């Protein structure tokens, strides 16, 4: 890839989790301090809304799930650095890269299929839909999937550490800052961190029973913070207070998964920087990994910490 702008312009009810989290490697370390660009449910900041054309913003958001764990802010930041979101007058680099995401035609061919909804037939690197989806696939193959190694993926997009840092900085500006955690949320997160490695036990409420299931862990975390929530994941979801998909996440938020809001099968505890802690399934242990809020099974968020100061 060749950057035109850089080079020429400038629980009970939660026995099975269908989408397992990554191990204990944190996105925070891989992003080198990126505060919100790695968050899967990141809402556009005011800067993003002002800087990114609406059609391109919608496209970045639509294409990001092509690579599980990839934030739309990364695609948007690449689009900014490469061609200012397709506003460059020629979108052709001296190295022969073309189109809004600056693909060499030979490289684009590798990642052009399947043709995404709204893409051209045959696909072309000049088409924004084709190009953005191809960019997501290229990043995924080179380390962006599940946040495994985003820096490596970006370096493969353009072999420059300066480029990688520039993309991450822009992605951070495009993300809405997460609300600051309350003291109750901080206590719940600290409790959950202390349980990492504890075995999964169906119906388990803590070490005295040998371990936790997903909702047992979240209930215990908030009990440690002085807040009482129901035992079962479905009931925790209804207990609220609920926030819609896409709302900025805060540490301590509970993330719910299932086939629909009436069939919640899993809950995890968000800890910040696109990461969550959960007790996933029999045979596993309490672990930390990507929050998975771009998963089709993600149903929404609750924030028990707003009840701080009064147990229920």
Coordinates of C-alpha atoms in Angstrom, one line a residue:
X1 CA 0.0 0.0 0.0
X2 CA 1.1 3.6 -0.6
X3 CA -0.3 6.5 1.3
X4 CA -1.0 9.4 -1.0
X5 CA -1.6 11.8 1.8
X6 CA 1.7 10.9 3.4
X7 CA 3.8 10.7 0.3
X8 CA 2.3 13.4 -2.0
X9 CA 0.0 15.6 0.1
X10 CA 1.1 15.4 3.6
X11 CA -24.0 -18.3 33.7
X12 CA -27.0 -19.9 34.7
X13 CA -28.5 -19.6 31.4
X14 CA -25.0 -19.1 30.0
X15 CA -23.5 -22.5 29.7
X16 CA -22.4 -22.1 26.1
X17 CA -20.6 -19.1 24.5
X18 CA -20.6 -19.5 20.7
X19 CA -17.9 -16.9 20.3
X20 CA -15.0 -17.6 22.6
X21 CA -12.8 -14.8 23.7
X22 CA -9.1 -14.5 23.0
X23 CA -6.8 -15.5 25.8
X24 CA -5.0 -13.2 28.2
X25 CA -3.2 -11.1 25.6
X26 CA -4.7 -7.6 25.8
X27 CA -5.5 -5.2 23.0
X28 CA -4.2 -2.4 25.2
X29 CA -0.7 -3.7 24.9
X30 CA -1.0 -4.4 21.2
X31 CA -2.3 -1.0 20.4
X32 CA 0.5 0.7 22.3
X33 CA -1.9 2.9 24.3
X34 CA -4.7 3.4 21.9
X35 CA -7.5 4.5 24.2
X36 CA -10.6 3.9 22.2
X37 CA -9.8 2.9 18.6
X38 CA -9.9 -0.7 19.6
X39 CA -13.4 -0.6 21.1
X40 CA -15.8 -2.6 18.9
X41 CA -18.8 -0.6 19.9
X42 CA -17.2 2.8 19.5
X43 CA -19.5 5.7 18.5
X44 CA -18.1 8.4 16.1
X45 CA -16.7 11.4 17.9
X46 CA -17.7 14.9 16.9
X47 CA -14.4 15.1 15.0
X48 CA -15.2 11.9 13.1
X49 CA -18.7 13.2 12.1
X50 CA -17.2 16.4 10.9
X51 CA -14.3 14.8 9.0
X52 CA -15.7 11.7 7.4
X53 CA -18.3 11.9 4.6
X54 CA -21.5 10.2 5.8
X55 CA -21.5 7.5 3.1
X56 CA -17.9 6.6 3.9
X57 CA -18.5 6.5 7.7
X58 CA -21.4 4.1 7.1
X59 CA -19.3 2.0 4.9
X60 CA -16.4 1.7 7.4
X61 CA -18.9 0.7 10.1
X62 CA -20.6 -1.9 7.8
X63 CA -17.3 -3.4 6.7
X64 CA -15.5 -3.7 10.0
X65 CA -17.3 -7.0 11.1
X66 CA -15.7 -8.6 8.0
X67 CA -12.8 -9.0 10.4
X68 CA -13.9 -10.1 13.9
X69 CA -12.5 -7.8 16.5
X70 CA -11.6 -4.9 14.1
X71 CA -12.9 -1.4 14.9
X72 CA -14.4 0.7 12.1
X73 CA -12.1 3.5 13.4
X74 CA -9.1 1.6 12.0
X75 CA -10.6 1.4 8.6
X76 CA -11.6 5.0 8.7
X77 CA -8.1 6.1 9.8
X78 CA -6.6 4.2 6.9
X79 CA -9.0 5.9 4.6
X80 CA -8.0 9.2 6.0
X81 CA -4.3 8.7 5.7
X82 CA -4.5 7.1 2.2
X83 CA -6.9 9.4 0.3
X84 CA -8.7 11.7 2.8
X85 CA -11.8 9.4 2.5
X86 CA -11.7 9.3 -1.4
X87 CA -11.3 13.0 -1.7
X88 CA -7.9 12.9 -3.2
X89 CA -8.0 14.3 -6.8
X90 CA -6.4 11.3 -8.5
X91 CA -6.2 8.5 -6.0
X92 CA -3.2 7.1 -7.8
X93 CA 0.2 6.9 -6.1
X94 CA 3.7 6.9 -7.7
X95 CA 4.0 3.2 -6.6
X96 CA 0.9 2.3 -8.7
X97 CA -1.6 1.9 -5.8
X98 CA -5.1 3.1 -6.7
X99 CA -8.5 3.8 -5.3
X100 CA -9.7 5.1 -2.0
X101 CA -7.8 2.5 0.1
X102 CA -4.7 2.5 -2.1
X103 CA -4.4 -1.0 -3.3
X104 CA -1.9 -2.4 -5.8
X105 CA -4.2 -4.1 -8.3
X106 CA -2.4 -7.5 -7.8
X107 CA -2.9 -7.2 -4.0
X108 CA -6.5 -6.2 -4.3
X109 CA -7.3 -9.3 -6.3
X110 CA -6.3 -11.5 -3.4
X111 CA -8.8 -9.8 -1.1
X112 CA -11.6 -8.9 -3.5
X113 CA -13.9 -11.8 -2.9
X114 CA -16.6 -12.4 -1.9
X115 CA -18.0 -9.3 -3.5
X116 CA -19.8 -7.3 -0.7
X117 CA -23.3 -6.0 -0.9
X118 CA -23.2 -2.9 -3.1
X119 CA -19.8 -3.8 -4.6
X120 CA -19.0 -3.8 -8.3
X121 CA -19.0 -6.9 -10.5
X122 CA -16.3 -7.6 -11.3
X123 CA -14.8 -6.0 -8.1
X124 CA -12.4 -3.1 -8.5
X125 CA -10.0 -1.2 -6.2
X126 CA -11.6 2.0 -7.4
X127 CA -14.9 1.2 -5.8
X128 CA -15.2 2.3 -2.2
X129 CA -17.3 -0.7 -1.1
X130 CA -15.0 -3.2 -2.7
X131 CA -11.9 -1.4 -1.4
X132 CA -12.9 -1.0 2.2
X133 CA -14.0 -4.6 2.5
X134 CA -10.8 -5.8 0.9
X135 CA -8.9 -3.6 3.4
X136 CA -10.7 -5.3 6.3
X137 CA -9.8 -8.7 4.9
X138 CA -6.1 -7.8 4.4
X139 CA -5.9 -6.5 7.9
X140 CA -7.6 -9.7 9.2
X141 CA -5.1 -12.0 7.5
X142 CA -2.1 -10.1 8.9
X143 CA -3.1 -10.0 12.5
X144 CA -6.1 -7.8 13.2
X145 CA -8.5 -10.7 13.7
X146 CA -9.6 -10.7 17.4
X147 CA -7.0 -8.0 18.1
X148 CA -4.2 -10.6 17.9
X149 CA -1.7 -8.1 16.5
X150 CA -3.1 -4.9 15.1
X151 CA 0.2 -3.1 14.8
X152 CA 1.6 -6.0 12.7
X153 CA -1.5 -5.9 10.5
X154 CA -1.2 -2.1 9.9
X155 CA 2.5 -2.5 9.2
X156 CA 1.7 -5.0 6.4
X157 CA -0.7 -2.4 5.0
X158 CA 2.1 0.1 4.7
X159 CA 5.6 -0.9 5.8
X160 CA 6.3 2.0 8.1
X161 CA 6.1 2.4 11.9
X162 CA 5.3 6.1 11.4
X163 CA 2.3 5.1 9.3
X164 CA 1.1 2.6 12.0
X165 CA 1.4 5.3 14.7
X166 CA -0.4 7.8 12.5
X167 CA -3.3 5.5 11.8
X168 CA -3.7 4.6 15.5
X169 CA -3.6 8.3 16.5
X170 CA -6.3 9.1 13.9
X171 CA -8.4 6.1 15.0
X172 CA -8.3 7.3 18.5
X173 CA -9.6 10.8 17.5
X174 CA -12.4 9.2 15.6
X175 CA -13.7 7.4 18.7
X176 CA -16.0 8.8 21.3
X177 CA -14.2 8.8 24.7
X178 CA -15.6 6.3 27.1
X179 CA -17.3 7.5 30.2
X180 CA -15.0 7.5 33.3
X181 CA -15.7 4.5 35.5
X182 CA -17.4 5.0 38.9
X183 CA -15.8 3.7 42.0
X184 CA -18.3 0.8 42.1
X185 CA -17.4 -0.1 38.5
X186 CA -13.7 0.0 39.4
X187 CA -14.3 -2.4 42.3
X188 CA -16.3 -4.8 40.1
X189 CA -13.5 -4.8 37.5
X190 CA -10.8 -5.4 40.2
X191 CA -12.8 -8.3 41.5
X192 CA -13.2 -9.8 38.1
X193 CA -9.4 -9.5 37.3
X194 CA -8.6 -11.3 40.6
X195 CA -10.7 -14.3 39.3
X196 CA -8.7 -14.8 36.1
X197 CA -7.8 -18.5 35.8
X198 CA -10.6 -19.6 38.1
X199 CA -12.4 -22.7 36.6
X200 CA -15.8 -22.5 35.0
X201 CA -18.4 -24.2 37.1
X202 CA -22.1 -24.4 36.0
X203 CA -24.1 -22.6 38.6
X204 CA -20.9 -21.6 40.4
X205 CA -20.9 -18.5 42.6
X206 CA -17.3 -18.4 43.6
X207 CA -14.2 -20.3 44.7
X208 CA -16.1 -22.0 47.5
X209 CA -18.0 -23.9 44.8
X210 CA -14.9 -24.4 42.7
X211 CA -15.5 -21.5 40.3
X212 CA -18.0 -19.4 38.4
X213 CA -20.3 -19.5 35.5
X214 CA -20.8 -16.3 33.5
X215 CA -23.6 -14.7 35.5
X216 CA -22.2 -16.0 38.8
X217 CA -19.0 -14.0 38.1
X218 CA -20.8 -10.8 37.2
X219 CA -23.1 -11.0 40.2
X220 CA -20.1 -11.7 42.5
X221 CA -18.2 -8.8 41.0
X222 CA -21.0 -6.3 41.7
X223 CA -21.6 -7.8 45.1
X224 CA -18.0 -7.0 45.9
X225 CA -18.8 -3.4 44.8
X226 CA -21.8 -3.2 47.2
X227 CA -24.4 -3.6 44.4
X228 CA -26.9 -6.4 44.2
X229 CA -27.9 -7.7 40.8
X230 CA -29.9 -10.8 39.9
X231 CA -28.2 -14.2 39.5
X232 CA -29.3 -15.3 36.0
X233 CA -28.0 -13.6 32.9
X234 CA -31.4 -12.9 31.4
X235 CA -32.5 -11.3 34.7
X236 CA -29.4 -9.2 34.8
X237 CA -30.1 -7.9 31.3
X238 CA -33.7 -6.9 32.3
X239 CA -32.5 -5.4 35.6
X240 CA -30.6 -2.7 33.7
X241 CA -30.2 0.1 33.4
X242 CA -29.8 -0.7 29.7
X243 CA -27.9 1.1 27.0
X244 CA -28.4 0.6 23.2
X245 CA -26.0 -1.1 20.9
X246 CA -23.3 1.4 19.8
X247 CA -23.4 3.5 23.0
X248 CA -20.0 4.3 24.3
X249 CA -18.9 1.6 26.8
X250 CA -17.5 2.2 30.3
X251 CA -15.5 -0.1 32.5
X252 CA -17.9 -2.2 34.6
X253 CA -20.6 -2.4 32.0
X254 CA -22.2 -5.8 31.5
X255 CA -22.3 -7.1 27.9
X256 CA -25.0 -9.5 26.9
X257 CA -25.2 -12.1 24.2
X258 CA -27.9 -14.3 22.8
X259 CA -30.1 -15.0 19.8
X260 CA -32.4 -12.0 20.8
X261 CA -33.0 -9.9 23.9
X262 CA -35.4 -12.5 25.3
X263 CA -32.9 -15.3 25.0
X264 CA -29.8 -14.1 26.7
X265 CA -27.3 -16.9 27.0
X266 CA -24.0 -15.1 28.1
X267 CA -22.8 -12.1 30.0
X268 CA -19.3 -10.6 30.3
X269 CA -17.8 -7.7 32.2
X270 CA -16.3 -4.9 30.2
X271 CA -13.0 -3.6 31.6
X272 CA -12.0 -1.0 29.0
X273 CA -10.0 -0.7 25.8
X274 CA -12.1 -3.2 23.9
X275 CA -11.6 -5.9 26.5
X276 CA -13.9 -8.0 28.7
X277 CA -13.6 -10.7 31.4
X278 CA -16.0 -13.7 31.4
X279 CA -16.4 -17.3 32.5
X280 CA -17.0 -18.8 29.1
X281 CA -18.0 -22.5 29.2
X282 CA -17.4 -25.9 30.8
X283 CA -13.7 -26.9 30.7
X284 CA -12.5 -23.3 30.4
X285 CA -11.4 -20.7 33.0
X286 CA -12.3 -17.1 33.7
X287 CA -10.4 -15.1 31.1
X288 CA -9.9 -11.8 29.4
X289 CA -10.3 -11.0 25.7
X290 CA -12.0 -8.9 23.1
X291 CA -15.4 -7.6 24.1
X292 CA -17.0 -8.9 20.9
X293 CA -19.6 -6.1 20.7
X294 CA -19.6 -6.3 16.9
X295 CA -20.8 -9.9 17.1
X296 CA -24.3 -10.6 15.7
X297 CA -25.2 -12.2 19.0
X298 CA -24.4 -9.0 21.0
X299 CA -27.7 -7.7 22.4
X300 CA -26.7 -4.7 24.5
X301 CA -25.3 -3.3 27.7
X302 CA -26.3 -2.6 31.2
X303 CA -24.5 -0.3 33.7
X304 CA -25.2 -1.5 37.3
X305 CA -22.7 1.0 38.6
X306 CA -25.2 3.8 38.2
X307 CA -26.9 2.2 41.2
X308 CA -23.8 3.1 43.3
X309 CA -24.6 4.0 46.8
X310 CA -27.5 1.7 47.3
X311 CA -27.8 -2.0 47.0
X312 CA -31.0 -3.6 45.7

